[in-house]
Short mmCIF file of C-alpha atoms in Angstrom, two decimals:
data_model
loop_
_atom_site.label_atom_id
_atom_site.label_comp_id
_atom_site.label_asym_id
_atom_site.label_seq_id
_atom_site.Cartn_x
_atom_site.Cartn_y
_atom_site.Cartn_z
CA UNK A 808 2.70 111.64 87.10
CA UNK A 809 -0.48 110.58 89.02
CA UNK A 810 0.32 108.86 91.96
CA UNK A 811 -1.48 110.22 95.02
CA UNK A 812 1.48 111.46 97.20
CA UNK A 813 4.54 113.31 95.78
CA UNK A 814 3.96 113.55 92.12
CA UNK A 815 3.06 115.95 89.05
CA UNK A 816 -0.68 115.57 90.20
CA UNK A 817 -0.51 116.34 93.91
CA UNK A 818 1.38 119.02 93.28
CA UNK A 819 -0.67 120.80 90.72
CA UNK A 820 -3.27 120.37 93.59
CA UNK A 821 -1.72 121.85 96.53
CA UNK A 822 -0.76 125.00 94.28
CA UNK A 823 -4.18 125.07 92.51
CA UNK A 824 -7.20 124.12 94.48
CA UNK A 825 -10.13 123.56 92.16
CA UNK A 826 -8.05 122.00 89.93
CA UNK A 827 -9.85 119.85 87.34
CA UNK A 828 -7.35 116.66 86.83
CA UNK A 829 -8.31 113.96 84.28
CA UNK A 830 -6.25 110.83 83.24
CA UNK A 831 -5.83 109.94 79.80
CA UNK A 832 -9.11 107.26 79.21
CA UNK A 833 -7.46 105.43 75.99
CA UNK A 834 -4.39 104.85 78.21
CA UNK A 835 -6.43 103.70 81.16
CA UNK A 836 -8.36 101.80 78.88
CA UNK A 837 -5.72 99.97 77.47
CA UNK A 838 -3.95 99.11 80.93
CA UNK A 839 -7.46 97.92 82.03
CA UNK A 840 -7.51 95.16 79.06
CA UNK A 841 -3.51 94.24 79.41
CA UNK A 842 -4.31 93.57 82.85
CA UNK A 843 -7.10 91.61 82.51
CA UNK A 844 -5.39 89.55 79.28
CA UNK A 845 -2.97 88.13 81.93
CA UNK A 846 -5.25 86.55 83.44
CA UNK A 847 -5.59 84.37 80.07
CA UNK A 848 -2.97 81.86 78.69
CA UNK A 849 0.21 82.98 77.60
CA UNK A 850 0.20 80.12 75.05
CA UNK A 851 -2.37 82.89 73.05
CA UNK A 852 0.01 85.64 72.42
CA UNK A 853 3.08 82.58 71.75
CA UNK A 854 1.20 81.33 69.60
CA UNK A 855 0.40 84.43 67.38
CA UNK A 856 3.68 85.80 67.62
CA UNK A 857 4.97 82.07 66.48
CA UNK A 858 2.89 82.20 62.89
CA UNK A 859 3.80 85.31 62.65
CA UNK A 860 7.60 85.04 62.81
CA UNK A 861 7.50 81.32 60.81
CA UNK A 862 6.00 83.47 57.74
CA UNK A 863 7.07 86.91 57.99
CA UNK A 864 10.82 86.14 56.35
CA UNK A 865 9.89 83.69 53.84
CA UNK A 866 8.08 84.25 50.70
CA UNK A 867 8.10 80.89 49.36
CA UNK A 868 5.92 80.21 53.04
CA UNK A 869 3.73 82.61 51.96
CA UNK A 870 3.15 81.86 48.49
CA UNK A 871 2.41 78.27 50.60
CA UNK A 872 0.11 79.37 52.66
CA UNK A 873 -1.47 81.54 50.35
CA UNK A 874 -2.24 78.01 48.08
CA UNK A 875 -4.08 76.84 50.81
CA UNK A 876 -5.79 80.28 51.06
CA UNK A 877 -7.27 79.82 47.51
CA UNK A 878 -8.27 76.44 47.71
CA UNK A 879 -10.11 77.09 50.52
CA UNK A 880 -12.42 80.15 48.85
CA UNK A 881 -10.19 82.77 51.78
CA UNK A 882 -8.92 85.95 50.83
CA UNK A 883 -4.95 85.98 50.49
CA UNK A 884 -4.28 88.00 53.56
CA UNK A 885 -0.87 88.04 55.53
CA UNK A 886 -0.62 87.51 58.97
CA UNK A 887 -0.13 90.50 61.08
CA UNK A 888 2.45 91.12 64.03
CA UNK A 889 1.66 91.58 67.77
CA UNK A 890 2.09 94.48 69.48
CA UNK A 891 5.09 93.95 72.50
CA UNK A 892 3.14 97.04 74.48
CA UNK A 893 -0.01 97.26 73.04
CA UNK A 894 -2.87 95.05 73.97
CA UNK A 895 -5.61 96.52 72.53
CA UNK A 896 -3.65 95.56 69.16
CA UNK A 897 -3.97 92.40 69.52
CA UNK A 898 -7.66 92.44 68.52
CA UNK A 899 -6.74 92.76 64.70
CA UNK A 900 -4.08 89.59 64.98
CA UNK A 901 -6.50 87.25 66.56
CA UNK A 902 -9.61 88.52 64.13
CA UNK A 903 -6.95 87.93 61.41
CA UNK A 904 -5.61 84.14 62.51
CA UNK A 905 -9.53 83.04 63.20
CA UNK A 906 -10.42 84.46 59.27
CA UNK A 907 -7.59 81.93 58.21
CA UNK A 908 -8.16 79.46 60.76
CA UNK A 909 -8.82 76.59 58.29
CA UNK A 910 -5.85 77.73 55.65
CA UNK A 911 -3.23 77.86 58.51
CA UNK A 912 -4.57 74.32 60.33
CA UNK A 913 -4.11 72.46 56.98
CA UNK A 914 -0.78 74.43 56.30
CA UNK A 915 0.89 73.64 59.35
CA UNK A 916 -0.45 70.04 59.31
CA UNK A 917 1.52 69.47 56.15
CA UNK A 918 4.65 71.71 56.86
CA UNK A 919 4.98 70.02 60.43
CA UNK A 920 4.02 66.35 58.70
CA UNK A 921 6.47 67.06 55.44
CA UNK A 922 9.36 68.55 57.52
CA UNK A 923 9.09 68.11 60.99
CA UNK A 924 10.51 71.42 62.38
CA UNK A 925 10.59 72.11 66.10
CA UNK A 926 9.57 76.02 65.08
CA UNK A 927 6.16 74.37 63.47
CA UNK A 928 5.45 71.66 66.47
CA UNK A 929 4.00 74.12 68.69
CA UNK A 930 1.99 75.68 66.12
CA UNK A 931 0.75 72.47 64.79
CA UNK A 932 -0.96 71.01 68.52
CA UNK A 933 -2.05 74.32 69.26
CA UNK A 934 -4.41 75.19 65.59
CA UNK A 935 -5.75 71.29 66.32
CA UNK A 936 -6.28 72.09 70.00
CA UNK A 937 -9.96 73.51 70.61
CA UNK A 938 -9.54 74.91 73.82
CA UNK A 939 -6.83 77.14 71.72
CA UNK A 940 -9.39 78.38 69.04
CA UNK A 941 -12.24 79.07 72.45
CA UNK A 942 -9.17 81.24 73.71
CA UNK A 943 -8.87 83.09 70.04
CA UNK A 944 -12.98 83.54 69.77
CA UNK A 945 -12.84 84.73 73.73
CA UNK A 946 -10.60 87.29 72.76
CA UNK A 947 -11.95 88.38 69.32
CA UNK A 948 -15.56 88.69 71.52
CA UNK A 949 -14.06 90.83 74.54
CA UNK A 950 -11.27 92.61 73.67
CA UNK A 951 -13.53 94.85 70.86
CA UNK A 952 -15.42 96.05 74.31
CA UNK A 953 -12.34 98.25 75.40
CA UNK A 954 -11.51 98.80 71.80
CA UNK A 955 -14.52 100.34 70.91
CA UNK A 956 -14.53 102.48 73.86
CA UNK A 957 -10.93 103.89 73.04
CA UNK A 958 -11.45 104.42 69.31
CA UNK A 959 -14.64 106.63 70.38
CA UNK A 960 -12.52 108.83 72.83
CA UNK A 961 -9.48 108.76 70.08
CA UNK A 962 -11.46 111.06 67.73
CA UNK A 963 -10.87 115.21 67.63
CA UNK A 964 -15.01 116.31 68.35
CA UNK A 965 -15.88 117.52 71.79
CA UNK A 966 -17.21 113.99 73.83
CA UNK A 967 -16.21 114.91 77.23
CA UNK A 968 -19.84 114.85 77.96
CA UNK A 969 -20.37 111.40 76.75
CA UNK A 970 -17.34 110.22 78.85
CA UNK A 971 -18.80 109.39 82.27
CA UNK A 972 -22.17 107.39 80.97
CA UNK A 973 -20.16 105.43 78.38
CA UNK A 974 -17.88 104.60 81.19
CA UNK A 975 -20.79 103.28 83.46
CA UNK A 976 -22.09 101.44 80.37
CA UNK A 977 -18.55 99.48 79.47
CA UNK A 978 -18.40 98.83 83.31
CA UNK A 979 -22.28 97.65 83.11
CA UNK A 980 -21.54 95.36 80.28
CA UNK A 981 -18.39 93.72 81.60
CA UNK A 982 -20.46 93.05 85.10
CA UNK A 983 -23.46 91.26 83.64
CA UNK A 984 -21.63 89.05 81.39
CA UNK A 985 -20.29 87.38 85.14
CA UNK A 986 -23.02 88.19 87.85
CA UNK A 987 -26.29 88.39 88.39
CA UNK A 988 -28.57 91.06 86.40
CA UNK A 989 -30.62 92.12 89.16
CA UNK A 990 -27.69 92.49 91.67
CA UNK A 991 -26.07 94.75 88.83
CA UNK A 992 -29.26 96.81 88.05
CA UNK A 993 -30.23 97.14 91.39
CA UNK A 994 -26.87 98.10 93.23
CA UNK A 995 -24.76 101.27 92.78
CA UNK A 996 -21.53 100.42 90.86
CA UNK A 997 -19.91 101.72 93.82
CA UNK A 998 -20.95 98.97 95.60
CA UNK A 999 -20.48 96.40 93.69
CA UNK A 1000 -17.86 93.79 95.01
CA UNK A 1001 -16.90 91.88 91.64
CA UNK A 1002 -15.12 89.25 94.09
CA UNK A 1003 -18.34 88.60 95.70
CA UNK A 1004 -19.33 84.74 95.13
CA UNK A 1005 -22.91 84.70 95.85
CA UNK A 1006 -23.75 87.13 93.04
CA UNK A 1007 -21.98 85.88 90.33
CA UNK A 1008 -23.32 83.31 87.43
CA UNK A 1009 -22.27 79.31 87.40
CA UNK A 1010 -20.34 78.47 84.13
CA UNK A 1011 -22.59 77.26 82.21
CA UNK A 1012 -24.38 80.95 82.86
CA UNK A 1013 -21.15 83.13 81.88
CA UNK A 1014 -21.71 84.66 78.81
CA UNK A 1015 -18.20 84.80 76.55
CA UNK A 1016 -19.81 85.69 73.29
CA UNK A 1017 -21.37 83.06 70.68
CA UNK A 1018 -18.14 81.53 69.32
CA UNK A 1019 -16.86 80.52 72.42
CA UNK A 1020 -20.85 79.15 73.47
CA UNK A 1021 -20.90 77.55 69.67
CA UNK A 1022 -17.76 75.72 70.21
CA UNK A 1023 -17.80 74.99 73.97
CA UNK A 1024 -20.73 72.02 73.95
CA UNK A 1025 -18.14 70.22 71.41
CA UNK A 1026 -17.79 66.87 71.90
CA UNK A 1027 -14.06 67.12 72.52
CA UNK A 1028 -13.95 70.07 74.70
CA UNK A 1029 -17.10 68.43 76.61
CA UNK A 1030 -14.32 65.14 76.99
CA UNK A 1031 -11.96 67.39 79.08
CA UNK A 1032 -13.91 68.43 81.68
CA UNK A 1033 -10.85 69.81 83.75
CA UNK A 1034 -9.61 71.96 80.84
CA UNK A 1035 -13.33 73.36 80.63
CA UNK A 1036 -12.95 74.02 83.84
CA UNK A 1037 -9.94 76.19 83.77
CA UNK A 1038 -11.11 77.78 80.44
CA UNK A 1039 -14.56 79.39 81.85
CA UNK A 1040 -12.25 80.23 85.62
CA UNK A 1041 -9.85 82.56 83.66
CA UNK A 1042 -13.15 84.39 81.62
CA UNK A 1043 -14.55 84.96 84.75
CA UNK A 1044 -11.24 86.18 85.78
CA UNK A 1045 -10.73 88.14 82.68
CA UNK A 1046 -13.82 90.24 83.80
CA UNK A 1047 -13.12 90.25 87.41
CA UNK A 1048 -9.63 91.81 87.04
CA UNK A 1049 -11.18 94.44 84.13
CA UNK A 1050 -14.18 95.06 86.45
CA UNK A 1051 -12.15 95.76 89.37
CA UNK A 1052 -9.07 97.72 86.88
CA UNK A 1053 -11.76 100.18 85.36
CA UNK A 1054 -13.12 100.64 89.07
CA UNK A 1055 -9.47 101.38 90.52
CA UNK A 1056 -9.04 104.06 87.77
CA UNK A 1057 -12.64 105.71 87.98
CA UNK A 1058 -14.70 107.01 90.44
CA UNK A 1059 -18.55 105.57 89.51
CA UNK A 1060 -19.86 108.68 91.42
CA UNK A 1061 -17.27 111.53 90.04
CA UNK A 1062 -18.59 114.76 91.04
CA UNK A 1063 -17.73 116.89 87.90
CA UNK A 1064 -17.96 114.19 85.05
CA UNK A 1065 -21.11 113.07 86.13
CA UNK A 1066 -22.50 116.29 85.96
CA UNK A 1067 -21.27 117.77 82.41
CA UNK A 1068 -24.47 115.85 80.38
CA UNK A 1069 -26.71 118.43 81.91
CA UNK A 1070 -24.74 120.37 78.46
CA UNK A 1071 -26.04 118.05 76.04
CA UNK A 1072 -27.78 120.72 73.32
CA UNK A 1073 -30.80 117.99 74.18
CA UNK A 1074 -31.13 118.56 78.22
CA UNK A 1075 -30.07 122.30 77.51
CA UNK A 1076 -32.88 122.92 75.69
CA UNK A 1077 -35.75 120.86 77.35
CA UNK A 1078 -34.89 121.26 81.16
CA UNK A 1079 -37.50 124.00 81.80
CA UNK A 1080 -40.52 121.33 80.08
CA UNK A 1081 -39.65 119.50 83.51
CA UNK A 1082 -41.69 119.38 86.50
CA UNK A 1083 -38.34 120.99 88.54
CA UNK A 1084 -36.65 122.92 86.73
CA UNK A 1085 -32.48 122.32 86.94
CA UNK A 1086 -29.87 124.98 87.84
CA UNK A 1087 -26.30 124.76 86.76
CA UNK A 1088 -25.02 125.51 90.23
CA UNK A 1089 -24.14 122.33 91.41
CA UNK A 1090 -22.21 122.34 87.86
CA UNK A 1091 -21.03 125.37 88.83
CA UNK A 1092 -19.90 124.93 92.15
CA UNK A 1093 -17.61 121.41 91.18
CA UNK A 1094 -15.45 124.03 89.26
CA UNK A 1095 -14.71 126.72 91.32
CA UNK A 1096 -11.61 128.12 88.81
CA UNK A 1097 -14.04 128.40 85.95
CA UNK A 1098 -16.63 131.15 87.73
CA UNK A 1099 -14.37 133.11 90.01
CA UNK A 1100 -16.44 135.86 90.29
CA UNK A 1101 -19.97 135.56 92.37
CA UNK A 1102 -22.17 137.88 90.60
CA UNK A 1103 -21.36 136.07 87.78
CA UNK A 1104 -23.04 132.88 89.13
CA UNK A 1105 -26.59 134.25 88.49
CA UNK A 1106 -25.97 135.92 85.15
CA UNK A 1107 -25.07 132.14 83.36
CA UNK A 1108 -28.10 130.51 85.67
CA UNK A 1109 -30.46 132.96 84.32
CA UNK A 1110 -28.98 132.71 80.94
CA UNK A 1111 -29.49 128.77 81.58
CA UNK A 1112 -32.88 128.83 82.81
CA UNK A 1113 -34.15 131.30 80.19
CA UNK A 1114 -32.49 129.10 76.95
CA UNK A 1115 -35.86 127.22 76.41
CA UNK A 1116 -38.13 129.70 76.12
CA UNK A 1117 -35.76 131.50 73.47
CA UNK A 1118 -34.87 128.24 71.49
CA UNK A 1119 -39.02 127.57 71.17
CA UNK A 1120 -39.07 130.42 69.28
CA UNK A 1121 -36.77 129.17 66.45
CA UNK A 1122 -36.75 126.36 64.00
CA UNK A 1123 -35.94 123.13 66.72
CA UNK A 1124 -33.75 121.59 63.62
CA UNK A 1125 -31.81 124.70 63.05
CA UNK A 1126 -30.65 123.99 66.58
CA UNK A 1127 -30.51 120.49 67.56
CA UNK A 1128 -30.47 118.86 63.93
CA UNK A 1129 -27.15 118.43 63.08
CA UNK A 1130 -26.26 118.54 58.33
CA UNK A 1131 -24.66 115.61 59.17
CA UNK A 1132 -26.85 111.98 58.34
CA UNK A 1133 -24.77 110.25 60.02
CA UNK A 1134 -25.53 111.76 63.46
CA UNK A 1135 -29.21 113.49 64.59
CA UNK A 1136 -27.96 115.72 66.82
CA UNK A 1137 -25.53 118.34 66.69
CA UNK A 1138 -22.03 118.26 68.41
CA UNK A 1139 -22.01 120.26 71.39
CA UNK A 1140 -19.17 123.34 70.73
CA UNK A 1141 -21.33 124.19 67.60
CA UNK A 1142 -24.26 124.47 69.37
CA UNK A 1143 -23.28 126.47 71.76
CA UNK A 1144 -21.44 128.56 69.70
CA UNK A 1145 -24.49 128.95 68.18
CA UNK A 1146 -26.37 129.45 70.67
CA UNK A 1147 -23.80 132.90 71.71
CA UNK A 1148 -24.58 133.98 68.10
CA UNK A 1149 -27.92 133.84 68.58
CA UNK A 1150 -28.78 135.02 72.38
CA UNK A 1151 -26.55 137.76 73.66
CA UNK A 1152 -29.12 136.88 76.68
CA UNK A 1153 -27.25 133.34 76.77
CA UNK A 1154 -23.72 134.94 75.71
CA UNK A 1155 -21.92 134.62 79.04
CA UNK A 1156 -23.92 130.93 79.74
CA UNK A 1157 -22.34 130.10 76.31
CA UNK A 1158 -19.03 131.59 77.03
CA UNK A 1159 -19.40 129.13 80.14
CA UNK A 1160 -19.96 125.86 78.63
CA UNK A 1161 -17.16 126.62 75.99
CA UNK A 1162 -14.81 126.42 78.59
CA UNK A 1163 -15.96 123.30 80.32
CA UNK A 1164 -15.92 121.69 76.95
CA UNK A 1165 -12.80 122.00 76.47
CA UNK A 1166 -11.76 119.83 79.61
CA UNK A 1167 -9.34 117.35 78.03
CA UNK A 1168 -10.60 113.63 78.27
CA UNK A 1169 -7.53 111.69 76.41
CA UNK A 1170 -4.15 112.68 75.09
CA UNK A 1171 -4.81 111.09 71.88
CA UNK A 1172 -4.74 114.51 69.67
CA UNK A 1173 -0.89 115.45 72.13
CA UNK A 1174 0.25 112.41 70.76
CA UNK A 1175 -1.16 112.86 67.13
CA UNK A 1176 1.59 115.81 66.89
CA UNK A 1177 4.70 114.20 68.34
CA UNK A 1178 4.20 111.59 65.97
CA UNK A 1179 3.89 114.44 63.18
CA UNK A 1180 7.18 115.86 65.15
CA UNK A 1181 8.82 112.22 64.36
CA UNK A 1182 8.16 112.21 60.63
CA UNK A 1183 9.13 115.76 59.85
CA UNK A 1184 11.94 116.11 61.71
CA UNK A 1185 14.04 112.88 60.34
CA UNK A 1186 17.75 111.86 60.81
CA UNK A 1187 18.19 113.58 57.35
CA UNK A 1188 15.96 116.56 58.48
CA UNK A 1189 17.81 116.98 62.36
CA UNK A 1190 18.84 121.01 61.74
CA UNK A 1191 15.38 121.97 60.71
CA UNK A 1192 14.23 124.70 63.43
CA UNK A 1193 11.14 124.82 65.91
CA UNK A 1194 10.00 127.44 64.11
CA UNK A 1195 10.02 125.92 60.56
CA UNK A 1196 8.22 122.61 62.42
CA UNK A 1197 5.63 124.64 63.79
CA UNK A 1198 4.88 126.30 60.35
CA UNK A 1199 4.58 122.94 58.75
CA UNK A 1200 2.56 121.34 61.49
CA UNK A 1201 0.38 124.87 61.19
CA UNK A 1202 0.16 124.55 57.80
CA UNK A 1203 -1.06 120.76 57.80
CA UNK A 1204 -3.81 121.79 60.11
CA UNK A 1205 -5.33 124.56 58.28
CA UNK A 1206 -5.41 122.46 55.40
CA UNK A 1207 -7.29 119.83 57.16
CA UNK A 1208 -9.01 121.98 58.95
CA UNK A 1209 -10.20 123.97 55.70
CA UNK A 1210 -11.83 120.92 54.32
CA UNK A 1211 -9.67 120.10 51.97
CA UNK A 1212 -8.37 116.33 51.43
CA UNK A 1213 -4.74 117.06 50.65
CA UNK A 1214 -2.37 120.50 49.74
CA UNK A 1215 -2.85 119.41 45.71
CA UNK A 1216 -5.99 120.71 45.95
CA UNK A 1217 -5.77 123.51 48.34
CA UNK A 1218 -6.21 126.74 47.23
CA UNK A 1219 -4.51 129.43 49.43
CA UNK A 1220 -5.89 132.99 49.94
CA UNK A 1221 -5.37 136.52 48.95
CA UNK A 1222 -4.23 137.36 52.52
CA UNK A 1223 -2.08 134.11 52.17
CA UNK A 1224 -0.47 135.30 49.42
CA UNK A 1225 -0.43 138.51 50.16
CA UNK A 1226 2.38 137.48 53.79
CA UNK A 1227 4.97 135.55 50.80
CA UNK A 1228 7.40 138.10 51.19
CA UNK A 1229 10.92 138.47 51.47
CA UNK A 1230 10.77 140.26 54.51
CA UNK A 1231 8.32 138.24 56.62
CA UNK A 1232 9.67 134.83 54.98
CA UNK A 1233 13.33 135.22 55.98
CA UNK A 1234 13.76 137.82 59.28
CA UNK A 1235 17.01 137.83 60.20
CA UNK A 1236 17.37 136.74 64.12
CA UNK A 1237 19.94 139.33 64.94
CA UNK A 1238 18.14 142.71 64.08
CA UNK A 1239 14.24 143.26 64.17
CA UNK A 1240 12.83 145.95 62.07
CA UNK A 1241 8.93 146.77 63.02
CA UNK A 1242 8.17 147.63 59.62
CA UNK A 1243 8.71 144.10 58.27
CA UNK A 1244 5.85 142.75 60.40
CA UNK A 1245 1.65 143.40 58.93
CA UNK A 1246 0.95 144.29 62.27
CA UNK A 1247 1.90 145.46 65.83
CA UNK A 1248 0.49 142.31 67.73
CA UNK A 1249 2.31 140.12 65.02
CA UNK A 1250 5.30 141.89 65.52
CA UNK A 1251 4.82 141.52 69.51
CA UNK A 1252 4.62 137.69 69.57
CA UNK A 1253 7.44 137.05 67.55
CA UNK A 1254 9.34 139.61 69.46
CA UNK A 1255 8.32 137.69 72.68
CA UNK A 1256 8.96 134.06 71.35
CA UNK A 1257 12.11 135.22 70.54
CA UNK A 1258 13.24 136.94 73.73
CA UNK A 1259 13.69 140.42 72.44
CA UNK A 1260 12.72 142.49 75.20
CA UNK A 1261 14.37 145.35 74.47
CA UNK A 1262 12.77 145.61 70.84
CA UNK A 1263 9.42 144.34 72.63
CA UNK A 1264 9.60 147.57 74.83
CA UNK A 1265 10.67 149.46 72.04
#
């Protein structure tokens, strides 16, 4: 799909110059953290999947454990499952077996003491083994870094303009917890060589979060100094291999992405306090398939330069406040929707930066509606239609979309009502009458979904 030679991506390139390409940043994210996990024990992941499969079958084991649980002041949760493809999952299983660290250790001690099972030997060593729990608090300390990230790029607002800097700030973070803060700082992250041995930190510098730098001056992990050894090689590994991942998949310097914050309602409206004022042709000239036409160039940088001056003369928090306390400013699409409502000087600069916020930055909201696909159209539901799915899945988002929380308390329309009708409910596919549709242009779409050229031309 987007390999460099001979795939989906080269060829969309070669037919359409100008092209704006973007790969999916939760899936990158993700294969940035699986390949980086690999370079920690396996014995981790055994080990979780191993509690998880002694209890999951059993409720008189759980009822056990859950004893221990209560003795011990922990809430009674259950142990959750591992993910076979999804790393980023695991975050929630090892949070999970480090809440009910102390309930499992004494659970296993007396199931392995009591009974002796093979299946609880393994298990057993590895809860009493403290290089085992550092592994679990590494994890439950670095893994929420790409977690975070993809949960903030998973959500439906407009944040293409926040993708590039949070990318440079996950890349930042991951650096200085292994090298050297000036040589970070100071350097381009284009330049930086993650493999380079004179920049990075001793391991007693590393910093692995404050569980693992809590329990690593223990007396028995201090014992072992060969164990400590390999423990804080395979951290700095662990960042290496995500440093070097998240560089393979980016580019630090990208000449569109790093561009788009010049948008921000923020830098929109304050660019003209500076002592140079900006132009959006640099912007403009990264996307040549957006602005085809050249007199059209000056129109949205006048439009652009001229924003300022007519935002001063309104209330600033009718613009840049946003109703909602959680956040101070106001998403982008609404302000410059907005700002077209406002300005018809700024209509076609508005028009503009609709359309290059509406890049795509992750296929999180794609996937949203195959998995709505999946549940409505079951094994007992196989002969329902594309066109009843699409009503359903139509129907789901306006109710969303219309604020309400679910169709109980949604209240339809007088123009919704007003289409329940015999004759635009149940059209018969053979034989298309015009007079059943509200509308010409309804009647055209249909017409064309369907392949009815004839009537279509009629």
């Amino acid at each position: 799909m987007m390999g460099q030679h001979n795939s989906v991506v080269s060829r969309l390139r070669e037919s359409c110059p100008g092209i704006f390409l973007m790969k999916c940043v939760c899936h990158s994210a993700h294969l940035c953290a699986s390949e980086a996990c690999k370079q920690l024990p396996r014995a981790l992941e055994d080990m979780a999947r191993n509690i998880f499969n002694f209890l999951k079958s059993s409720s008189k084991r759980q009822a056990e454990l859950k004893q221990f649980q209560m003795f011990l002041n922990l809430k009674p949760h259950k142990m959750l499952h591992p993910s076979q493809t999804r790393w980023l999952s695991l975050i929630a299983v090892v949070s999970r077996i480090l809440e009910q660290w102390d309930s499992l250790k004494l659970y296993f001690t007396d199931t392995y003491l009591s009974q002796r099972l093979i299946s609880t030997e393994t298990i057993y060593y590895g809860l009493n083994d403290p290089f085992m729990k550092l592994g679990f608090l590494f994890l439950n300390w670095s893994l929420p870094l790409f977690t975070r990230f993809n949960m903030y790029f998973q959500t439906e607002q407009v944040v293409i303009l926040e993708l590039h800097d949070k990318i440079i700030n996950l890349s930042k973070e991951i650096l200085l917890c292994f090298l050297k803060r000036s040589y970070v700082l100071q350097t381009p992250l284009d330049n930086i060589n993650p493999n380079n041995g004179e920049f990075q930190l001793i391991d007693s510098g590393l910093y692995l979060g404050v569980g693992v730098m809590d329990l690593v001056n223990d007396p028995k992990v201090l014992a072992d100094n060969v164990r400590r050894k390999d423990f804080f090689k395979r951290c700095r590994d662990f960042f290496i291999v995500a440093a070097m991942e998240i560089k393979k998949r980016y580019n630090m310097s990208d000449p569109v992405l790093s561009k788009l914050h010049m948008l921000k309602p923020e830098n929109a409206i304050s660019h003209a306090f500076r002592e140079t004022s900006p132009t959006l042709l640099n912007l403009i000239k990264v996307l040549p398939r957006v602005v085809t036409e050249p007199q059209m160039i000056q129109i949205i940088d006048d439009g652009w330069r001229c924003l300022p001056i007519l935002v001063s003369t309104l209330d600033y928090d009718i613009i840049v406040k946003s109703t909602d306390p959680k956040t101070k400013v106001v998403p982008a699409d609404l302000f410059w929707t907005t700002i077209k409502k406002l300005f018809s000087e700024c209509e076609i600069l508005a028009n503009y930066a609709l359309i290059i916020l509406s890049l795509p930055h992750s296929n999180a909201n794609c996937e949203r509606v195959f998995s709505s696909v999946n549940c409505l159209k079951t094994k007992l539901r196989s002969r329902l239609n594309t066109t009843t799915i699409n009503g359903v899945l139509h129907a789901k988002q306006n109710i969303k979309s219309s604020g309400s929380n679910n169709c109980v308390k949604f209240t339809p329309t007088d123009d919704m009502l007003s289409r329940m009708t015999k004759k635009l409910l149940y059209i018969s596919d053979s034989h298309h009458d015009l007079k059943d549709y509200p509308t010409a242009a309804a009647a055209a779409v249909e017409l064309v979904e369907e392949g009815d050229l004839a009537m279509f031309n009629a």
